[in-house]
Amino acid sequence: MTGQLDELGGKIAQVSDIYAEHFKIDRSGDWYLLKLQEEIGELTQAYLTATGRTRKPSGEAAKAQLALEMADALGMLLLLARDEGIDLDAAVQDKWLSWLDRDTPE
């Protein structure tokens, strides 16, 4: 059964393939993990800006940039999971959503 994250990851993989082919990017080895790290850095910078902790002005444009950086980080995480053969839908169910089925925390 295909989950929502897997479906989203498939669509993002299509875009990533187009991008990599267009720019001749070799995505072998640890590329996905390194790219995720880069995106997390950009997300951090956007968060600091959006929350008024940089010299750049915060506001709606900063919030919009924060949203785009979150999308980048999520996209790269989905690509990394796909490349590693990880079922993120199952992992999220096991790690997070299974708590909704428990009477008390373990």
PDB file of C-alpha atoms in Angstrom, residues 6 13 15 23 28 31 35-36 40 44 50 52 61 63-64 74 83 85 94 98 101 105-106:
ATOM      1  CA  ASP A   6       5.451   7.986  -0.591  1.00  0.00           C
ATOM      2  CA  ALA A  13      11.521  12.599  -7.285  1.00  0.00           C
ATOM      3  CA  VAL A  15      10.995  17.027 -10.345  1.00  0.00           C
ATOM      4  CA  PHE A  23      21.928  20.779 -14.540  1.00  0.00           C
ATOM      5  CA  SER A  28      25.161   9.378  -6.116  1.00  0.00           C
ATOM      6  CA  TRP A  31      24.343  13.593  -2.109  1.00  0.00           C
ATOM      7  CA  LYS A  35      21.677  18.358   0.216  1.00  0.00           C
ATOM      8  CA  LEU A  36      19.257  17.879   3.128  1.00  0.00           C
ATOM      9  CA  ILE A  40      18.242  22.681   6.852  1.00  0.00           C
ATOM     10  CA  THR A  44      17.473  27.929   9.845  1.00  0.00           C
ATOM     11  CA  ALA A  50      11.137  35.444   9.921  1.00  0.00           C
ATOM     12  CA  GLY A  52      13.264  38.950  13.652  1.00  0.00           C
ATOM     13  CA  ALA A  61       8.070  38.066   2.608  1.00  0.00           C
ATOM     14  CA  LYS A  63       7.379  34.161   6.288  1.00  0.00           C
ATOM     15  CA  ALA A  64       6.865  33.173   2.652  1.00  0.00           C
ATOM     16  CA  LEU A  74      10.798  18.232   3.411  1.00  0.00           C
ATOM     17  CA  ASP A  83      16.944   6.673  -2.039  1.00  0.00           C
ATOM     18  CA  GLY A  85      14.354   2.530   0.640  1.00  0.00           C
ATOM     19  CA  ASP A  94       5.554   3.658  14.280  1.00  0.00           C
ATOM     20  CA  SER A  98       1.225   4.853  17.328  1.00  0.00           C
ATOM     21  CA  ASP A 101      -3.444   4.129  19.909  1.00  0.00           C
ATOM     22  CA  PRO A 105       2.770   6.332  27.461  1.00  0.00           C
ATOM     23  CA  GLU A 106       5.358   3.561  27.778  1.00  0.00           C
TER      24      GLU A 106
END
